[in-house]
Coordinates of C-alpha atoms and ligand atoms in Angstrom, one line a residue:
M1 CA -8.9 -35.6 0.8
R2 CA -7.0 -34.0 -2.0
S3 CA -7.0 -30.9 0.0
F4 CA -5.4 -32.1 3.1
F5 CA -2.8 -33.8 0.7
R6 CA -2.0 -31.2 -0.3
R7 CA -1.6 -28.9 2.7
S8 CA 0.2 -31.6 4.4
T9 CA 3.0 -31.5 1.0
A10 CA 3.4 -27.7 1.3
F11 CA 3.9 -27.7 5.1
C12 CA 6.4 -30.6 5.1
L13 CA 8.2 -28.3 2.3
I14 CA 8.0 -25.6 4.7
L15 CA 9.2 -27.8 7.5
I16 CA 12.4 -28.6 5.3
H17 CA 12.0 -25.0 4.3
F18 CA 12.7 -23.8 8.1
I19 CA 15.6 -26.9 8.8
Y20 CA 17.4 -26.3 5.8
G21 CA 17.5 -23.3 4.8
P22 CA 16.5 -21.3 1.7
S23 CA 19.2 -23.5 -0.6
L24 CA 17.7 -26.1 0.1
W25 CA 14.4 -24.8 -0.6
K26 CA 15.3 -23.7 -4.1
Q27 CA 16.3 -26.9 -5.3
L28 CA 12.9 -28.4 -4.8
D29 CA 9.9 -28.2 -7.7
P30 CA 7.2 -25.6 -6.7
Q31 CA 5.1 -27.4 -8.9
Q32 CA 2.6 -29.4 -8.0
P33 CA 2.8 -33.4 -9.3
S34 CA 0.0 -33.0 -12.3
S35 CA -2.1 -35.6 -10.0
L36 CA -3.0 -33.0 -7.9
R37 CA -4.2 -29.9 -10.3
K38 CA -7.4 -31.8 -11.9
A39 CA -10.5 -30.5 -10.1
A40 CA -10.7 -27.0 -11.5
P41 CA -11.0 -24.7 -9.6
Y42 CA -9.1 -25.7 -6.8
T43 CA -9.4 -24.0 -3.3
T44 CA -8.0 -24.3 -0.5
A45 CA -8.9 -22.9 3.2
I46 CA -6.9 -20.5 5.2
P47 CA -7.2 -20.5 8.9
L48 CA -8.3 -17.8 10.7
S49 CA -6.8 -16.1 13.3
K50 CA -8.5 -16.1 17.1
S51 CA -9.5 -13.1 16.7
C52 CA -12.6 -14.1 14.9
G53 CA -13.4 -16.6 17.2
T54 CA -13.1 -14.5 20.0
S55 CA -14.5 -11.3 18.5
K56 CA -17.6 -13.6 17.7
Q57 CA -18.0 -15.0 20.6
I58 CA -18.0 -11.3 22.3
A59 CA -20.6 -10.1 19.9
A60 CA -22.7 -13.1 20.7
S61 CA -22.8 -12.2 24.4
R62 CA -23.7 -8.0 23.8
N63 CA -25.5 -5.7 22.1
V64 CA -22.8 -5.1 19.4
T65 CA -23.4 -2.2 16.7
H66 CA -21.9 -1.4 13.7
T67 CA -21.0 2.0 14.0
S68 CA -18.8 1.1 18.3
R69 CA -15.7 0.1 18.6
Y70 CA -14.9 -1.8 20.7
D71 CA -11.7 -2.4 22.9
D72 CA -11.9 -6.5 23.0
M73 CA -12.7 -7.5 19.8
S74 CA -13.8 -6.4 16.3
I75 CA -17.1 -6.2 14.5
L76 CA -15.6 -7.2 11.2
A77 CA -13.3 -9.9 12.6
S78 CA -17.3 -11.6 14.3
E79 CA -18.6 -11.6 10.9
V80 CA -16.1 -13.6 8.7
E81 CA -16.9 -17.1 8.7
S82 CA -13.8 -18.3 6.7
I83 CA -10.8 -17.0 4.0
S84 CA -9.9 -19.3 0.9
H85 CA -7.4 -19.0 -2.0
V86 CA -8.1 -19.9 -5.6
P87 CA -4.7 -20.5 -6.9
S88 CA -5.7 -21.1 -10.4
R89 CA -7.6 -17.7 -10.7
R90 CA -5.0 -15.9 -8.0
Q91 CA -8.1 -15.4 -5.7
I92 CA -8.8 -14.9 -2.0
I93 CA -12.3 -15.0 -0.7
I94 CA -13.6 -13.4 2.2
T95 CA -16.8 -15.3 3.4
Y96 CA -18.2 -12.9 5.9
R97 CA -22.1 -13.0 7.6
G98 CA -23.0 -9.6 6.8
K99 CA -25.6 -8.8 9.5
F100 CA -22.9 -5.7 10.8
C101 CA -20.6 -5.3 7.8
I102 CA -21.7 -4.8 4.7
K103 CA -19.0 -3.3 2.2
P104 CA -15.7 -4.0 4.6
Y105 CA -12.1 -2.6 3.8
V106 CA -9.4 -5.1 4.5
I107 CA -5.7 -5.2 3.3
G108 CA -4.3 -8.2 2.2
R109 CA -0.5 -8.9 1.9
L110 CA 1.4 -12.0 0.4
S111 CA 4.9 -12.3 1.7
G112 CA 8.1 -14.9 0.6
L113 CA 9.9 -14.3 -2.6
D114 CA 7.6 -11.3 -3.3
V115 CA 5.8 -8.7 -1.3
S116 CA 2.8 -8.1 -3.4
L117 CA -1.0 -6.7 -2.0
V118 CA -4.1 -8.3 -2.5
A119 CA -5.9 -5.8 -4.7
N120 CA -8.8 -4.9 -6.3
W121 CA -11.3 -6.2 -3.8
T122 CA -15.1 -6.1 -4.3
E123 CA -18.0 -7.4 -3.1
F124 CA -20.1 -10.2 -3.6
S125 CA -23.6 -11.3 -2.0
G126 CA -24.6 -14.3 -3.2
N127 CA -25.6 -18.4 -2.9
N128 CA -22.6 -20.7 -0.8
D129 CA -20.7 -21.9 -4.1
N130 CA -17.4 -20.0 -2.7
T131 CA -15.8 -20.4 -6.4
N132 CA -18.4 -18.9 -8.2
P133 CA -19.8 -15.3 -6.4
S134 CA -22.9 -14.2 -7.8
E135 CA -25.5 -11.4 -7.3
D136 CA -28.4 -13.6 -6.7
G137 CA -29.7 -15.2 -4.0
D138 CA -29.0 -14.3 -0.5
G139 CA -27.4 -15.2 3.2
V140 CA -23.7 -15.1 2.1
H141 CA -21.3 -12.1 1.5
Q142 CA -17.9 -12.4 -0.2
L143 CA -15.1 -9.9 -0.9
L144 CA -13.3 -10.8 -3.6
G145 CA -9.2 -10.3 -4.2
E146 CA -6.5 -10.4 -6.4
Y147 CA -2.7 -10.7 -6.7
N148 CA 0.2 -11.3 -8.8
V149 CA 3.6 -12.3 -7.8
H150 CA 6.5 -12.4 -9.7
S151 CA 7.3 -16.2 -8.5
K152 CA 5.4 -19.5 -7.8
G153 CA 5.8 -20.8 -4.6
I154 CA 4.8 -20.4 -0.6
Y155 CA 3.4 -17.0 0.6
Y156 CA 2.5 -16.2 3.8
L157 CA -0.7 -14.3 3.7
E158 CA -1.8 -11.3 6.1
I159 CA -5.5 -10.2 6.2
I160 CA -6.2 -7.2 8.3
G161 CA -9.9 -6.1 8.6
L162 CA -9.8 -1.5 8.7
L163 CA -13.3 -0.6 8.3
C164 CA -16.7 -2.9 9.1
N165 CA -17.8 -0.5 6.6
S166 CA -16.2 1.3 4.3
L167 CA -16.2 5.2 4.0
T168 CA -19.1 6.6 1.6
W169 CA -18.6 8.6 -1.0
D170 CA -19.9 11.8 0.4
G171 CA -20.2 10.6 3.8
E172 CA -18.8 12.4 7.3
Y173 CA -16.2 10.3 7.9
R174 CA -14.2 12.4 10.8
N175 CA -15.3 10.1 13.4
V176 CA -15.5 6.8 11.7
C177 CA -12.8 4.5 13.9
L178 CA -10.3 1.8 12.7
E179 CA -10.9 -1.6 14.3
N180 CA -8.8 -2.3 17.6
P181 CA -5.3 -2.8 16.0
S182 CA -5.3 -5.7 18.5
Y183 CA -7.6 -7.4 16.7
M184 CA -7.3 -6.6 13.3
R185 CA -5.7 -9.5 11.6
L186 CA -8.3 -11.7 10.2
T187 CA -5.7 -14.5 9.3
D188 CA -3.7 -17.3 11.3
D189 CA -0.3 -15.4 12.7
S190 CA 1.5 -17.6 10.3
A191 CA -1.4 -18.2 7.2
Y192 CA 0.5 -18.9 4.4
I193 CA -0.8 -20.2 0.4
Y194 CA 0.3 -22.0 -2.0
V195 CA 1.3 -19.7 -5.4
D196 CA 1.1 -21.8 -8.5
T197 CA 0.2 -19.4 -11.0
V198 CA 1.7 -16.0 -12.0
D199 CA 0.5 -13.4 -14.5
G200 CA 2.6 -14.1 -17.8
S201 CA 2.9 -10.7 -18.8
L202 CA 5.2 -9.8 -15.2
A203 CA 8.2 -12.2 -17.0
D204 CA 10.0 -9.3 -19.2
A205 CA 12.2 -8.6 -16.7
A206 CA 13.0 -5.2 -18.8
K207 CA 10.3 -3.8 -18.9
D208 CA 8.9 -4.3 -15.5
D209 CA 8.4 -1.1 -13.1
G210 CA 10.1 -3.5 -10.3
Y211 CA 8.9 -4.7 -7.2
W212 CA 9.5 -5.7 -3.8
K213 CA 11.7 -8.7 -3.7
W214 CA 13.5 -10.8 -0.8
S215 CA 16.7 -10.4 -0.4
N216 CA 18.9 -12.7 1.9
S217 CA 21.9 -10.2 1.7
N218 CA 19.7 -7.2 3.1
S219 CA 19.1 -9.6 6.0
H220 CA 20.2 -11.5 9.1
L221 CA 17.7 -14.2 8.4
N222 CA 17.9 -16.7 5.9
T223 CA 14.0 -18.0 6.3
Y224 CA 11.2 -15.9 5.6
T225 CA 9.2 -14.9 8.5
P226 CA 5.7 -13.7 7.9
L227 CA 5.1 -9.9 7.0
H228 CA 2.8 -8.8 9.8
T229 CA 1.4 -5.1 9.5
R230 CA 3.2 -2.4 11.6
Y231 CA 1.3 -0.4 13.8
Q232 CA 2.1 2.2 17.0
P233 CA 0.2 1.2 19.4
E234 CA -1.1 4.0 21.9
G235 CA 1.0 5.1 24.2
C236 CA 4.0 4.2 22.3
R237 CA 5.3 7.7 20.8
E238 CA 7.8 8.3 23.4
T239 CA 10.8 6.9 22.3
K240 CA 11.5 5.4 25.8
T241 CA 8.9 3.5 25.7
E242 CA 10.0 1.4 23.0
L243 CA 11.8 -1.2 24.6
E244 CA 8.8 -2.5 25.9
D245 CA 7.5 -5.6 24.1
R246 CA 4.2 -3.8 23.9
C247 CA 5.7 -1.4 21.4
F248 CA 8.5 -2.8 20.2
F249 CA 7.5 -5.6 18.1
P250 CA 4.3 -4.0 16.6
T251 CA 6.5 -0.8 15.5
S252 CA 9.6 -2.6 14.7
L253 CA 10.8 -1.6 10.9
D254 CA 13.2 -4.6 11.3
R255 CA 10.3 -6.8 9.0
F256 CA 11.4 -4.8 6.4
L257 CA 14.7 -5.8 6.0
P258 CA 14.9 -8.5 4.2
Y259 CA 13.1 -7.2 1.3
Q260 CA 14.9 -5.0 -1.7
F261 CA 13.1 -3.3 -4.8
S262 CA 14.2 -5.0 -7.4
L263 CA 14.7 -3.1 -11.0
H264 CA 16.8 -4.9 -14.1
P265 CA 20.0 -2.9 -14.3
N266 CA 19.4 -1.7 -17.6
V267 CA 16.2 0.4 -16.8
T268 CA 18.3 2.1 -14.3
T269 CA 21.2 2.4 -16.4
L270 CA 18.9 3.8 -18.7
I271 CA 17.0 6.1 -17.0
R272 CA 20.8 7.6 -15.3
D273 CA 21.6 7.7 -19.4
K274 CA 19.2 10.1 -20.0
A275 CA 20.0 12.7 -17.5
V276 CA 23.3 12.7 -18.3
S277 CA 22.4 13.2 -22.2
L278 CA 19.9 16.0 -20.7
S279 CA 22.7 17.2 -18.4
K280 CA 25.1 17.7 -21.3
M281 CA 22.2 19.7 -24.0
S282 CA 20.7 22.1 -21.1
P283 CA 22.3 23.8 -18.8
S284 CA 20.1 24.4 -16.6
T285 CA 17.3 21.9 -15.9
T286 CA 14.6 22.2 -12.4
F287 CA 12.2 19.4 -11.4
C288 CA 10.0 20.8 -9.1
F289 CA 7.9 19.0 -6.6
V290 CA 4.4 21.0 -5.3
G291 CA 3.0 19.9 -1.8
L292 CA 4.3 20.2 1.7
S293 CA 6.4 17.2 3.7
H294 CA 6.4 14.4 1.4
A295 CA 7.3 17.2 -2.0
R296 CA 10.7 18.3 0.1
E297 CA 11.1 14.5 0.9
M298 CA 10.9 13.5 -2.7
A299 CA 12.9 16.4 -3.7
A300 CA 15.6 15.6 -2.1
A301 CA 15.5 11.7 -2.7
V302 CA 15.3 13.0 -6.3
N303 CA 18.3 14.7 -5.5
L304 CA 20.3 12.1 -4.1
W305 CA 20.1 10.4 -7.4
L306 CA 21.2 13.1 -9.6
Q307 CA 24.4 13.4 -6.7
R308 CA 25.2 9.7 -7.5
W309 CA 25.3 10.2 -11.5
N310 CA 27.1 13.5 -10.8
V311 CA 24.6 16.1 -12.6
T312 CA 23.8 18.1 -9.8
S313 CA 25.3 21.3 -12.2
S314 CA 22.6 21.3 -14.7
I315 CA 19.7 19.1 -12.9
K316 CA 17.9 20.3 -9.7
A317 CA 14.6 19.3 -7.8
I318 CA 13.1 22.3 -5.5
N319 CA 9.6 21.5 -3.7
L320 CA 7.2 24.3 -3.8
D321 CA 4.9 24.5 -0.7
A322 CA 0.9 24.2 -1.5
Q323 CA -0.2 22.0 1.7
F324 CA -4.2 22.3 -0.3
P325 CA -4.9 21.7 -4.1
R326 CA -6.6 24.9 -3.7
V327 CA -3.1 26.8 -2.9
V328 CA -2.3 25.5 -6.5
N329 CA -4.1 28.7 -8.1
E330 CA -3.7 31.3 -10.5
Q331 CA -0.7 33.5 -8.6
F332 CA 0.8 30.1 -7.4
I333 CA 1.8 29.1 -10.7
Q334 CA 2.2 32.7 -11.7
N335 CA 4.6 33.2 -8.8
A336 CA 6.0 29.9 -7.7
I337 CA 5.8 27.9 -10.9
I338 CA 6.9 29.6 -13.4
G339 CA 8.7 32.2 -11.1
R340 CA 10.8 29.1 -10.4
K341 CA 11.7 28.2 -13.6
C342 CA 10.0 25.1 -13.2
D343 CA 11.0 22.7 -16.2
K344 CA 8.7 19.7 -15.0
T345 CA 6.6 19.9 -11.9
V346 CA 4.8 17.5 -10.1
I347 CA 1.8 18.1 -7.7
A348 CA 0.6 15.8 -4.9
A349 CA -1.4 17.6 -2.5
G350 CA -3.7 15.6 -0.3
Q351 CA -1.5 14.8 3.3
W352 CA -2.9 18.1 4.6
S353 CA -6.6 17.6 3.2
V354 CA -7.3 14.1 5.3
G355 CA -4.3 14.9 7.9
R356 CA -4.4 16.2 11.3
K357 CA -3.5 19.6 11.5
P358 CA -0.8 21.1 14.2
P359 CA -2.4 22.1 16.8
G360 CA -1.3 25.8 16.7
S361 CA -1.0 25.8 13.3
K362 CA -3.1 28.5 10.7
Y363 CA -5.3 25.4 9.7
A364 CA -5.4 23.5 13.3
K365 CA -8.3 22.0 14.1
L366 CA -9.2 21.7 10.9
P367 CA -11.9 18.7 10.1
P368 CA -10.8 16.1 7.1
T369 CA -12.2 17.3 3.2
L370 CA -15.0 15.5 1.7
F371 CA -14.3 13.5 -0.9
P372 CA -16.9 15.5 -2.7
E373 CA -15.1 18.6 -1.9
Y374 CA -11.5 17.5 -2.3
R375 CA -12.9 16.0 -6.2
E376 CA -13.7 19.8 -6.5
E377 CA -10.4 21.4 -5.4
V378 CA -8.7 18.8 -7.7
M379 CA -10.4 19.4 -10.6
N380 CA -10.2 23.6 -9.9
M381 CA -7.0 23.0 -9.9
I382 CA -6.6 21.6 -13.3
S383 CA -8.6 23.2 -15.4
T384 CA -6.9 26.4 -13.4
L385 CA -3.6 24.2 -14.7
Q386 CA -4.9 23.7 -18.2
K387 CA -6.1 27.4 -19.1
S388 CA -2.4 28.7 -17.7
G389 CA -1.0 27.4 -20.7
I390 CA 1.6 25.6 -18.6
A391 CA 0.4 22.1 -18.6
K392 CA 2.0 21.0 -22.0
N393 CA 4.0 18.7 -23.9
K394 CA 4.0 17.0 -19.9
N395 CA 5.5 19.7 -18.2
I396 CA 3.2 18.7 -15.1
F397 CA 1.7 15.9 -13.6
L398 CA -0.2 15.0 -10.7
R399 CA 1.7 12.0 -7.9
S400 CA -0.8 9.5 -6.4
I401 CA -0.9 10.7 -2.8
H402 CA 1.0 8.2 -0.5
Y403 CA 0.0 5.9 2.5
N404 CA 0.4 6.5 5.8
S405 CA 0.9 3.6 8.3
L406 CA -1.3 2.8 11.2
G407 CA 0.1 5.5 13.5
D408 CA -1.7 6.4 17.3
V409 CA -3.3 9.7 16.0
K410 CA -5.0 7.2 13.2
L411 CA -5.7 4.7 15.1
S412 CA -7.0 6.7 18.5
C413 CA -11.2 6.9 18.5
P414 CA -12.2 8.7 17.0
P415 CA -8.8 9.3 15.0
Q416 CA -7.4 12.7 14.9
D417 CA -5.8 12.2 11.7
W418 CA -7.3 10.2 9.2
R419 CA -4.5 9.4 6.5
H420 CA -4.9 5.7 6.9
P421 CA -5.1 3.4 3.6
A422 CA -9.1 3.6 3.6
V423 CA -9.3 7.4 2.6
I424 CA -5.8 7.6 0.7
D425 CA -7.6 5.3 -1.7
Q426 CA -10.6 7.5 -2.2
L427 CA -8.1 10.7 -3.0
N428 CA -6.0 8.5 -5.4
S429 CA -9.2 6.6 -7.0
I430 CA -10.2 10.8 -7.7
I431 CA -6.9 11.6 -8.9
L432 CA -7.0 8.9 -11.6
H433 CA -10.1 9.5 -12.7
L434 CA -9.7 13.2 -13.2
T435 CA -6.4 13.0 -14.7
R436 CA -8.3 10.5 -17.0
S437 CA -11.1 12.5 -18.1
T438 CA -8.8 15.9 -18.8
G439 CA -5.8 14.2 -20.3
M440 CA -3.2 15.7 -17.4
P441 CA -0.4 13.0 -16.7
F442 CA -0.5 11.3 -13.6
I443 CA 2.4 9.2 -12.1
D444 CA 1.2 6.7 -9.9
T445 CA 3.7 5.0 -7.3
S446 CA 1.0 2.5 -5.7
H447 CA 3.2 -0.6 -6.9
I448 CA 6.2 0.7 -4.9
I449 CA 4.5 2.0 -2.2
G450 CA 1.6 0.2 -1.6
P451 CA 3.0 -3.2 -0.4
M452 CA 5.6 -0.8 2.2
W453 CA 2.6 1.2 3.5
D454 CA 3.3 1.0 6.5
S455 CA 7.5 1.1 7.0
A456 CA 7.9 5.2 7.1
V457 CA 10.0 5.2 10.2
D458 CA 7.8 7.7 11.4
F459 CA 3.8 6.7 10.5
C460 CA 3.7 9.1 7.8
H461 CA 7.0 9.7 5.6
Y462 CA 9.1 8.3 3.6
K463 CA 12.2 9.3 4.1
N464 CA 16.2 8.2 3.0
D465 CA 14.9 4.6 2.5
S466 CA 14.4 2.2 0.1
V467 CA 10.7 3.2 -0.4
S468 CA 11.7 6.9 -1.2
S469 CA 14.9 5.8 -3.3
A470 CA 13.0 3.5 -5.4
E471 CA 10.2 6.2 -6.2
A472 CA 12.4 8.4 -6.8
L473 CA 14.0 6.8 -9.1
Y474 CA 10.0 5.6 -11.2
V475 CA 9.3 9.6 -10.7
L476 CA 12.8 10.9 -12.8
E477 CA 12.2 8.0 -15.2
K478 CA 9.0 9.9 -15.9
L479 CA 10.0 13.5 -15.9
L480 CA 13.3 12.3 -18.3
L481 CA 10.7 10.4 -20.9
Ligands
NAG501 C1 -29.6 -5.7 24.2 O1 -30.3 -5.3 24.5 C2 -31.8 -4.9 24.6 C3 -32.8 -4.7 24.4 O2 -32.4 -3.0 24.2 C4 -31.7 -5.8 26.0 O3 -33.4 -6.1 26.6 C5 -30.7 -6.8 26.3 O4 -30.2 -6.8 28.1 C6 -28.9 -6.2 26.1 N1 -28.5 -7.4 26.0 C7 -27.4 -7.4 26.7 C8 -26.3 -8.6 26.3 O5 -26.6 -6.2 26.7
NAG502 C1 -5.8 -4.6 -10.6 O1 -7.0 -4.0 -11.3 C2 -6.5 -3.2 -11.9 C3 -6.4 -2.5 -13.2 O2 -7.8 -2.9 -13.8 C4 -5.5 -4.0 -12.9 O3 -4.4 -2.8 -14.1 C5 -4.2 -4.6 -12.0 O4 -3.3 -5.4 -12.5 C6 -4.8 -5.4 -10.9 N1 -4.4 -5.6 -9.9 C7 -4.0 -7.4 -9.6 C8 -3.4 -7.7 -8.5 O5 -4.9 -8.3 -10.3
NAG503 C1 20.4 -5.4 -21.2 O1 21.7 -4.3 -21.4 C2 22.6 -5.2 -22.2 C3 24.1 -4.2 -22.3 O2 23.6 -3.1 -23.0 C4 22.3 -5.9 -22.5 O3 23.5 -7.2 -24.0 C5 20.8 -6.4 -22.5 O4 20.6 -7.7 -23.8 C6 20.0 -6.0 -22.1 N1 19.0 -6.9 -21.2 C7 18.0 -6.4 -21.7 C8 17.0 -7.9 -21.3 O5 16.8 -5.5 -22.3
NAG504 C1 32.0 15.3 -11.9 O1 31.8 16.0 -13.1 C2 32.4 17.0 -13.1 C3 32.5 18.0 -14.0 O2 31.3 18.3 -14.5 C4 33.6 16.4 -13.0 O3 35.3 17.5 -12.9 C5 34.4 15.8 -12.3 O4 35.2 14.3 -12.3 C6 32.9 14.5 -12.5 N1 32.6 13.5 -11.2 C7 32.6 12.1 -11.3 C8 32.8 11.7 -10.5 O5 32.1 11.7 -12.2
NAG505 C1 20.2 8.5 4.5 O1 20.9 7.2 5.8 C2 21.8 6.8 5.7 C3 22.2 5.5 5.8 O2 21.2 4.5 5.0 C4 22.8 7.5 6.0 O3 24.6 7.5 6.2 C5 22.6 9.0 6.1 O4 23.6 9.8 6.8 C6 21.0 9.9 6.0 N1 21.4 11.2 5.5 C7 20.1 11.8 5.7 C8 20.5 13.1 5.1 O5 20.0 11.2 6.3

């Protein structure tokens, strides 16, 4: 009853919002009456997508196996029993059967005043108590994720299920198919939650790393709409098909228009002041970006800031080609990093390791690098850099690898390109652990890329857009420290 009352209150607020627009919305107190906040922890049910019911029926009527991919269902959706929200703990809990899917890989995103990913998913097998997952008992399987946004209020929630079972550390994954994108969404199309708890540490805006914020000025819309995952259905690669509905809506970039990266103006000013004072102190500074196309785009984005600040006569960003971490060897260090007089170097090589090698290129048909091999390559790269003597005084940084969106080559079965979030997460976890254990500086831009992970215009590169611009500024901040 309490839950019903609370949900109908929230529903009315949404109706009011759609009828009167955000101006009235802002005047409503997002705090619930205290009488509604007694029993703790309070949990609300989130409506499931139709795909869950459909997939369950189809799975029951045929011999589904967890290793196949189906055209008319999602194995993971067929297993989902419920999704719930625990506002006081900022948690989302997915309860599923665990018949086929033991360790699902899901992506959750909140959209409203902020855009933020539901993160740190961990799985539990336990008893039936939603709010207190335990590892004893059997029957119920749960995935528990956490979110953190800057403002209280109503947020749309979308959870998609990418994989029924996550990739294993040392397994071959070239033939592991993602769930069919048409059936990936686990939450109802307009599912929402009411956020009433915000982490106090986000309050100091001047110290904050920034976040994606809803901005009326950036949008033709003045109401929120759910930010659904963008993807490229099969056959939608050619621009001529873009006018078809089946291609237009899944691939459209319009969904990102209402959001702007918000950083306290003092932070931007501080970074600019540092660049200006560096340009006065030293006649020539070179920032080098090692990688391939993503490094080239980042150097371009950094140069845009340097131009804006009028410091390009003394500070420049260049890119140095290294497809794979193993390319960064002694010769590379000598010829490229030292040869080009890099003052600071940012290395991120991973896109080629797990991406599709262009047909006709030297590496065509090479399978994606297994995770233990990637770890080995990055480890060797770090020790070569450290032995060379140039990796000191915070001159060499490793950077997190960018998520790619679900383009057709990642969604085909088997995939032809493996740069989807389940794989990129593994690379980034390897880089994070190795940089920690070796003391290499690491620039993690996941808080900028993550919420917009599906926004790259070509489903791969962030170029000349608000993501690349925000990321370049963040990287500059670390280089100018
Ligand atoms: C499932 O497999 C079993 C044994 O392989 C077979 O007897 C049964 O007919 C199959 N059921 C369906 C619905 O395909
Ligand atoms: C996820 O875990 C990391 C590391 O513990 C933490 O810094 C981060 O805030 C967590 N994210 C969320 C959304 O809770
Ligand atoms: C931002 O900078 C202005 C001017 O330098 C200063 O007065 C103000 O206190 C700063 N704000 C914060 C939150 O640091
Ligand atoms: C940029 O710097 C140059 C000299 O370094 C100066 O002549 C020019 O006026 C500056 N332009 C702006 C817009 O500050
Ligand atoms: C970058 O985008 C802006 C518009 O957002 C456009 O005017 C400009 O020409 C673009 N630059 C490049 C190099 O594509």
